[in-house]
Amino acid sequence: MNDNFKSIIKSKRTKVLLYIFGVVAIIVIALQFFYEDGIEWYTGVINEDLTYDTSVELTEGEFRNLVNDIIYNEKKDEAKRVTAGVGDELIRQERIQILLNTPSFRKETKFQHIKYFDKAGIRQYEGPSTCLTCHETMQVKVPGSPPKDVNTMDDIINSVHFRFHQKATGFTTIGFDGRQVNEKGRKIPVGKIDRACGIPGSFSWTGWAALIKTYPESANGNEVLRSEGCGQCHIGGNYHPATETMLPDAKVPESAEQGIDCLICHSQQYDFNQKFVLKDEYGMRWNQDRSLRAAITVTNPEADNCLYCHQHNMGGDAFEGNKAAKSLGHQNQRLLHEGSKRGNAFSPGNDVHSAAGMNCTDCHRPEGHKIPRGNKGTDLVANDLPGKIVSCENCHTYAPHISNSIESVMLNGHVERLACETCHIKELEHTNVVLRDWTNPHWDKEEGMYVPTDILRSGEINIGFTFYWFNGNGTFLANAIGSNPSNDTVYNPLMDRMTKLGGEKAIRSARENVLDLLKKKNIQVDDYMNAFLNTLSQLSPEQLKRREDMVREKILPAQKTGESKIYPFKLFNSRMYEDLGNEGPFGGMILPFDYQVYYETGKPLDAVKKAISHPIIKRMYELPFKEYMMDEFMKYFGAGEWKTEFPLTKDGKLKNVEARWMRQYGTLMVNHGISKAGRTCTECHSPDGIMNFEELGYTHQRAEELRKLPEMKYFKNFVTKK
Amino acid sequence: MKSFISVLAMLLFIPALTGAFNEPDQACYRCHGMPTLSMKDLSSGKIRNLSILPKDASNSVHKFLYCTDCHSEDFAEFPHPKALYSENISCLDCHEDDPDTNFIQFNKVYEAFGKSVHVQKLGDSFSCFDCHEMHSFQLHARVSKEVQDAVLYDNHTCLNCHGNEDKFNSMTDKVFPGLEATHYFLPHQQLHWKNVRCLDCHSDPEQPGVSHLILPKEKAVKNCVECHSANSRLAQTLYKFQSTIDRSEQGFVNAVILNNSYVIGATRNYYLNLLSFVIFGLMLFVLGMHGYFYAGAIRRRTSSHSHPAGKEYFYPLWLRLWHWINALLFIALIISGLTLQYARVEGDPLIGFGTAITIHNVSGITLTLNYLLFFIGNIITGNYKQYVPIIKGIFERLFLQAKFYAMGIFKNEPHPFETTIKKKFNPLQQITYLNIMYILLPVIIISGWGLLFPETILDEFLGANGLFLTALVHTVTGFFLSLFMFGHIYLATTGHTVTSNFKAMLNGWHEVHHD
């Protein structure tokens, strides 16, 4: 037996095999050691240990003072709340004092960690490592299955809030080639990280953190540095977004793990004045509040925790209820974006659920650190829990109008065809941006910098937002997909309604702004306007033909799947620079802007040049990226293959780059800003109703019927309850 | 009378709202055709569905009726007069003496319904309409060609409450247990629920066509053989109205059931049964005759015959272990398999049906593992070479061996092929074992696993029911393997002495003779 074995070892074939095995093993081991460095070299990112000045060790005395202060203020807030009804201010003050001196009043603090930190001797918050000393694992409860323990760090770094992309299935997006994104075939990383959206720096790699020189009026025209970038909200603390897991088999480095900002979501006393851009020897990154005060006041996330960031894309930065805007930074204050993305704030004044004191997580019920965003959507944003339903019906049932009246019964009847939002979102914020021109910035005197030009802002129905059929899916460029169940033959918004700006009032208002804001730019107003009044006018006849074919063959079949209802959608179009070397009938590859150049010089083409010189954009135009993801991406985009001709030539000129409006209006779901009182019957069912039934695919005869229902004799007096 | 009401309704209705509709129901559907027309009844907390879907109604047995044939004509008024909200309608209003629907035996249905567990437990407030949605009501089991459709439809009637926790809780204070939990004893739950109606086990078997005496769960059928037997209960219930009898002409008992499925114990073919008995009988007869003459030959043997010249270690331990485990499993599988195939309500033929299932499953899985042992052992030790036949001159050798068994053996002639350690099998043995071990056994193992997880079997294969084909292959293969076992045991006695082969298989030592 032994001899046998020896002879096998000695044979030539075995030797060759052993050599090959050895070489492979060495390569694998080498990759383990050098992969991280390789990634850094390839993508140009920087990984370093991150330190924060806010992380300070407290002495025992300081710790006691902090605890007393927190508890005192908590009591005081509660006392103010309890005495809110007292009219006389002096009497109220007296009552507050009495309550503060009453030992049984608010005996228990809601900040449980005061007790834990005290016992464990934690006097400094050092970041995630401090949290993980106790929370190394956490229990995740999924309805319908037993709770299970998971590694907390793994749970968070695989969540969208950290890595903001997803490589798996679960997108409600259907590519213009008719395929549901990542559902079949090779899966590519998609999500906010690389979505085709027209906000400069939306390529978060190039717009993570920047310092901008501005000359605001408030500083009498003196230079003031301001902070800007995606990193102000995302929880990674690095010099670049948490994109490691986007690359094949890459791991998140320890330094990036320890850079995670746990407190921004969990702390009830997080100081947003600490959120500003830091510049150190390695580059720029976002500061965090790592004070013990912030750490010791952790709870489960409350509405304000979410809204510190998410109000930005709902009511908007400039929305008066935006709490983050009240603490812009102790230094390098953050810039506020003008206008609002979706124009529907979640605040007590605008939303009945907010007024009821509800938390975001009451509807978006988390499983561990994974938070569901529902199973519907038109934007290409990654979803941690794709199948999980977040809907009104979860609480309100399918018979949501509950008084025992004929009106309620009839309203419930509408649930089949109308989404709740259709009646219960009556208008958006007036700052809601419909048309934004990034390519013609203008000087903003107040802020002392160049800003993009908004051609149209409106929160009105049929201008700022309008109705479309929707089956839960959207196209790769955020267009609602759905069809009229009673007549699915004519409804084709991608060739029709989504390519036009609707209504005389909207056109008039846009024209005024064009004349006013762009008068210095030497622009042919009619030509300029024609591009967004009829976006298809930007296509060549061949492109238009191809678009018609693709819509008919790929999109119309998708429209007819599922169950469609009428939903309201916020409308959006913008003029941006596109790489026309990679253009299809639905648009070209949108190019990013460099924040600093854009805001400081107002020269958007220079800003494009600077942004696409970033190593990651160069990599995007190389073969490995093409094979790894860009080809698939462009197929979904409806533009065929990814062409790797870099749009910046060696002598610094842009090639194939031109300004374009999107070839169709984006339609974004609006679900917040719910008013208790819905629309009345006659708002739609009357000759001058807000719903254009013909445009929704109804026959003219049916549309006429719907406008003149005989039942309106009875229902016209119906008034919705405020 | 009915048509008179319709005409009257039509006349009354036309001017009521718009005057534009010819079809009186259209006016009702304007609102009640909205699928989500419903109200939350605040006093009970329940949602009341007020919609009638035209597409459901047009498939219903009541599709020829106008709304006002059953409901008051006063509903034409909008808003409806409040007095009508408490309108009370009963099926018997129309069906008591309706000759067209006599076959349903409405009076018996009402009587049975009154005794059913629902009325007994929930009282008189439990009405027909708690189970049956009259507007979409269909007669599935009686008319449907596809049994599974009928099963789906009828079970849906029950699952409306028993499969819906909210609905269940609104009817009773009992804790909703979940169907999986209450049917814990039922193997292949999903398969059963797809193919058998709740009613088939849960209603009184004495009145098969009436089906409305729903029994409390203690009295429901729990005995597998009530269905899994030649006189299957299903033939009186679920399949009673089946009109298509495709396979009955080919001799299948319970033929109607077989159109769609294979039911262990109930699927039997008269001709195949007969054939199997004939073959088995013939084999016993041949073996018996052979044995008679062989016994004579043994008596004529000379005394020198029984002395071995030496011993050789033929059968290593692993092989013997495998062999005897296989033998025991064969016996277990044959006994349990026969029990399943010939299950009877009156009493099980060999062992209990439930026990037989367990034994058959456990033995089958063990057989697979044992087969793997055999397969791997064969490869490692090179024992597989014993099974590789030499093709050249094979027919001559087979003939020679057959001639020996047919004639030479009776004259105590020497075996034509001496068994050596390199060639343990004679040509006939070799070819038989090759087939048994590498064709029949794999076939029965694979088909057995298919039947163990019937959900995995293809629904259809070449136009035939996949489950049915798999079961047929399994049963037929099992029969031939059983035959083999009898032949094998008999031929084992034809060694040098009657017992020498058995001894060899027990201790591994083969006696060598030179005669």
mmCIF file of N, CA, C and O in Angstrom, chain A residues 397-399 401-404 406 408-410 412-416 709-711 713-715, chain B residues 17-18 27 30-31 34-43 47 49-50 78-80 85:
data_model
loop_
_atom_site.group_PDB
_atom_site.id
_atom_site.type_symbol
_atom_site.label_atom_id
_atom_site.label_comp_id
_atom_site.label_asym_id
_atom_site.label_seq_id
_atom_site.Cartn_x
_atom_site.Cartn_y
_atom_site.Cartn_z
ATOM 1 N N THR A 397 -57.310 48.396 6.034
ATOM 2 C CA THR A 397 -58.084 47.370 5.323
ATOM 3 C C THR A 397 -58.530 47.876 3.945
ATOM 4 O O THR A 397 -58.285 49.024 3.600
ATOM 5 N N TYR A 398 -59.191 46.992 3.215
ATOM 6 C CA TYR A 398 -59.640 47.401 1.886
ATOM 7 C C TYR A 398 -60.989 48.115 1.942
ATOM 8 O O TYR A 398 -61.566 48.451 0.915
ATOM 9 N N ALA A 399 -61.500 48.294 3.161
ATOM 10 C CA ALA A 399 -62.714 49.107 3.312
ATOM 11 C C ALA A 399 -62.379 50.249 4.266
ATOM 12 O O ALA A 399 -62.814 50.277 5.417
ATOM 13 N N HIS A 401 -63.006 53.516 4.448
ATOM 14 C CA HIS A 401 -63.941 54.564 4.853
ATOM 15 C C HIS A 401 -64.988 53.918 5.735
ATOM 16 O O HIS A 401 -65.774 53.112 5.257
ATOM 17 N N ILE A 402 -64.973 54.285 7.006
ATOM 18 C CA ILE A 402 -65.622 53.389 7.962
ATOM 19 C C ILE A 402 -66.961 53.857 8.493
ATOM 20 O O ILE A 402 -67.561 53.157 9.284
ATOM 21 N N SER A 403 -67.443 55.027 8.117
ATOM 22 C CA SER A 403 -68.754 55.357 8.667
ATOM 23 C C SER A 403 -69.808 54.562 7.907
ATOM 24 O O SER A 403 -69.630 54.251 6.738
ATOM 25 N N ASN A 404 -70.883 54.209 8.596
ATOM 26 C CA ASN A 404 -71.923 53.397 7.955
ATOM 27 C C ASN A 404 -72.806 54.269 7.065
ATOM 28 O O ASN A 404 -73.982 54.443 7.313
ATOM 29 N N ILE A 406 -73.778 55.660 2.866
ATOM 30 C CA ILE A 406 -73.681 55.328 1.445
ATOM 31 C C ILE A 406 -72.416 55.924 0.852
ATOM 32 O O ILE A 406 -71.739 55.307 0.028
ATOM 33 N N SER A 408 -69.544 56.382 2.301
ATOM 34 C CA SER A 408 -68.395 55.542 2.638
ATOM 35 C C SER A 408 -68.356 54.298 1.774
ATOM 36 O O SER A 408 -67.311 53.891 1.278
ATOM 37 N N VAL A 409 -69.528 53.687 1.615
ATOM 38 C CA VAL A 409 -69.595 52.478 0.800
ATOM 39 C C VAL A 409 -69.109 52.788 -0.617
ATOM 40 O O VAL A 409 -68.313 52.048 -1.202
ATOM 41 N N MET A 410 -69.578 53.909 -1.146
ATOM 42 C CA MET A 410 -69.214 54.274 -2.510
ATOM 43 C C MET A 410 -67.720 54.596 -2.616
ATOM 44 O O MET A 410 -67.059 54.201 -3.579
ATOM 45 N N ASN A 412 -65.421 53.297 -0.737
ATOM 46 C CA ASN A 412 -64.745 52.001 -0.692
ATOM 47 C C ASN A 412 -64.782 51.324 -2.059
ATOM 48 O O ASN A 412 -63.846 50.620 -2.445
ATOM 49 N N GLY A 413 -65.865 51.552 -2.772
ATOM 50 C CA GLY A 413 -65.955 50.995 -4.118
ATOM 51 C C GLY A 413 -64.853 51.493 -5.024
ATOM 52 O O GLY A 413 -64.410 50.789 -5.922
ATOM 53 N N HIS A 414 -64.388 52.703 -4.771
ATOM 54 C CA HIS A 414 -63.337 53.283 -5.618
ATOM 55 C C HIS A 414 -61.960 52.672 -5.375
ATOM 56 O O HIS A 414 -61.045 52.875 -6.172
ATOM 57 N N VAL A 415 -61.818 51.944 -4.259
ATOM 58 C CA VAL A 415 -60.498 51.423 -3.889
ATOM 59 C C VAL A 415 -59.925 50.506 -4.974
ATOM 60 O O VAL A 415 -58.718 50.423 -5.166
ATOM 61 N N GLU A 416 -60.810 49.840 -5.703
ATOM 62 C CA GLU A 416 -60.365 48.952 -6.781
ATOM 63 C C GLU A 416 -59.555 49.694 -7.838
ATOM 64 O O GLU A 416 -58.589 49.175 -8.376
ATOM 65 N N LEU A 709 -72.080 61.628 -14.226
ATOM 66 C CA LEU A 709 -72.752 60.493 -13.600
ATOM 67 C C LEU A 709 -74.100 60.935 -13.038
ATOM 68 O O LEU A 709 -74.173 61.953 -12.338
ATOM 69 N N PRO A 710 -75.172 60.152 -13.320
ATOM 70 C CA PRO A 710 -76.478 60.530 -12.759
ATOM 71 C C PRO A 710 -76.475 60.524 -11.233
ATOM 72 O O PRO A 710 -77.179 61.307 -10.598
ATOM 73 N N GLU A 711 -75.646 59.670 -10.639
ATOM 74 C CA GLU A 711 -75.611 59.573 -9.178
ATOM 75 C C GLU A 711 -75.122 60.870 -8.532
ATOM 76 O O GLU A 711 -75.312 61.076 -7.338
ATOM 77 N N LYS A 713 -76.285 63.608 -8.683
ATOM 78 C CA LYS A 713 -77.417 64.340 -8.096
ATOM 79 C C LYS A 713 -77.444 64.130 -6.590
ATOM 80 O O LYS A 713 -77.752 65.014 -5.821
ATOM 81 N N TYR A 714 -77.120 62.897 -6.213
ATOM 82 C CA TYR A 714 -77.136 62.590 -4.794
ATOM 83 C C TYR A 714 -75.809 62.970 -4.127
ATOM 84 O O TYR A 714 -75.775 63.544 -3.048
ATOM 85 N N PHE A 715 -74.700 62.646 -4.818
ATOM 86 C CA PHE A 715 -73.386 62.770 -4.164
ATOM 87 C C PHE A 715 -72.779 64.170 -4.239
ATOM 88 O O PHE A 715 -71.762 64.422 -3.619
ATOM 89 N N LEU B 17 -83.445 55.335 -12.755
ATOM 90 C CA LEU B 17 -82.292 56.207 -12.608
ATOM 91 C C LEU B 17 -82.066 57.083 -13.833
ATOM 92 O O LEU B 17 -82.113 58.291 -13.757
ATOM 93 N N THR B 18 -81.787 56.438 -14.924
ATOM 94 C CA THR B 18 -81.406 57.218 -16.087
ATOM 95 C C THR B 18 -82.337 56.959 -17.257
ATOM 96 O O THR B 18 -82.415 57.756 -18.175
ATOM 97 N N ALA B 27 -78.258 48.633 -14.020
ATOM 98 C CA ALA B 27 -78.382 49.730 -13.058
ATOM 99 C C ALA B 27 -77.773 49.326 -11.718
ATOM 100 O O ALA B 27 -77.112 50.128 -11.060
ATOM 101 N N ARG B 30 -73.910 49.244 -11.776
ATOM 102 C CA ARG B 30 -73.206 50.531 -11.774
ATOM 103 C C ARG B 30 -72.436 50.720 -10.465
ATOM 104 O O ARG B 30 -71.308 51.192 -10.482
ATOM 105 N N CYS B 31 -73.077 50.350 -9.383
ATOM 106 C CA CYS B 31 -72.368 50.446 -8.101
ATOM 107 C C CYS B 31 -71.891 49.071 -7.616
ATOM 108 O O CYS B 31 -70.740 48.900 -7.236
ATOM 109 N N MET B 34 -68.645 47.308 -8.653
ATOM 110 C CA MET B 34 -67.320 47.727 -8.179
ATOM 111 C C MET B 34 -66.792 46.650 -7.237
ATOM 112 O O MET B 34 -67.424 46.366 -6.217
ATOM 113 N N PRO B 35 -65.651 46.058 -7.562
ATOM 114 C CA PRO B 35 -65.199 44.893 -6.777
ATOM 115 C C PRO B 35 -64.932 45.202 -5.310
ATOM 116 O O PRO B 35 -64.951 44.307 -4.489
ATOM 117 N N THR B 36 -64.659 46.459 -4.995
ATOM 118 C CA THR B 36 -64.352 46.748 -3.590
ATOM 119 C C THR B 36 -65.505 47.459 -2.891
ATOM 120 O O THR B 36 -65.305 48.004 -1.802
ATOM 121 N N LEU B 37 -66.687 47.452 -3.492
ATOM 122 C CA LEU B 37 -67.826 48.091 -2.822
ATOM 123 C C LEU B 37 -68.081 47.321 -1.533
ATOM 124 O O LEU B 37 -68.450 46.143 -1.562
ATOM 125 N N SER B 38 -67.837 47.974 -0.413
ATOM 126 C CA SER B 38 -67.933 47.254 0.847
ATOM 127 C C SER B 38 -68.128 48.250 1.966
ATOM 128 O O SER B 38 -67.901 49.448 1.796
ATOM 129 N N MET B 39 -68.554 47.747 3.085
ATOM 130 C CA MET B 39 -68.691 48.634 4.235
ATOM 131 C C MET B 39 -68.130 47.967 5.466
ATOM 132 O O MET B 39 -68.125 46.748 5.600
ATOM 133 N N LYS B 40 -67.578 48.793 6.314
ATOM 134 C CA LYS B 40 -67.122 48.274 7.596
ATOM 135 C C LYS B 40 -68.293 48.422 8.543
ATOM 136 O O LYS B 40 -68.719 49.535 8.858
ATOM 137 N N ASP B 41 -68.852 47.289 8.939
ATOM 138 C CA ASP B 41 -69.977 47.326 9.860
ATOM 139 C C ASP B 41 -69.424 47.623 11.253
ATOM 140 O O ASP B 41 -68.782 46.775 11.863
ATOM 141 N N LEU B 42 -69.659 48.845 11.713
ATOM 142 C CA LEU B 42 -68.995 49.257 12.951
ATOM 143 C C LEU B 42 -69.497 48.494 14.161
ATOM 144 O O LEU B 42 -68.778 48.328 15.131
ATOM 145 N N SER B 43 -70.756 48.000 14.105
ATOM 146 C CA SER B 43 -71.261 47.282 15.280
ATOM 147 C C SER B 43 -70.578 45.926 15.424
ATOM 148 O O SER B 43 -70.324 45.466 16.528
ATOM 149 N N ILE B 47 -66.025 43.524 7.829
ATOM 150 C CA ILE B 47 -66.201 44.174 6.536
ATOM 151 C C ILE B 47 -67.242 43.388 5.746
ATOM 152 O O ILE B 47 -67.148 42.171 5.623
ATOM 153 N N ASN B 49 -68.834 42.734 2.248
ATOM 154 C CA ASN B 49 -68.603 42.930 0.824
ATOM 155 C C ASN B 49 -69.951 43.110 0.121
ATOM 156 O O ASN B 49 -70.824 42.267 0.229
ATOM 157 N N LEU B 50 -70.118 44.212 -0.550
ATOM 158 C CA LEU B 50 -71.403 44.492 -1.206
ATOM 159 C C LEU B 50 -71.302 44.374 -2.722
ATOM 160 O O LEU B 50 -72.186 44.806 -3.443
ATOM 161 N N PHE B 78 -82.835 54.732 -5.417
ATOM 162 C CA PHE B 78 -81.506 55.089 -4.908
ATOM 163 C C PHE B 78 -81.556 56.461 -4.273
ATOM 164 O O PHE B 78 -82.052 57.403 -4.907
ATOM 165 N N PRO B 79 -81.079 56.634 -3.065
ATOM 166 C CA PRO B 79 -80.522 55.607 -2.177
ATOM 167 C C PRO B 79 -81.584 54.582 -1.768
ATOM 168 O O PRO B 79 -82.758 54.945 -1.667
ATOM 169 N N HIS B 80 -81.172 53.350 -1.510
ATOM 170 C CA HIS B 80 -82.117 52.289 -1.189
ATOM 171 C C HIS B 80 -82.857 52.603 0.109
ATOM 172 O O HIS B 80 -82.229 53.062 1.063
ATOM 173 N N TYR B 85 -82.874 46.982 4.247
ATOM 174 C CA TYR B 85 -81.572 46.486 4.708
ATOM 175 C C TYR B 85 -81.693 45.133 5.407
ATOM 176 O O TYR B 85 -80.760 44.361 5.444
#
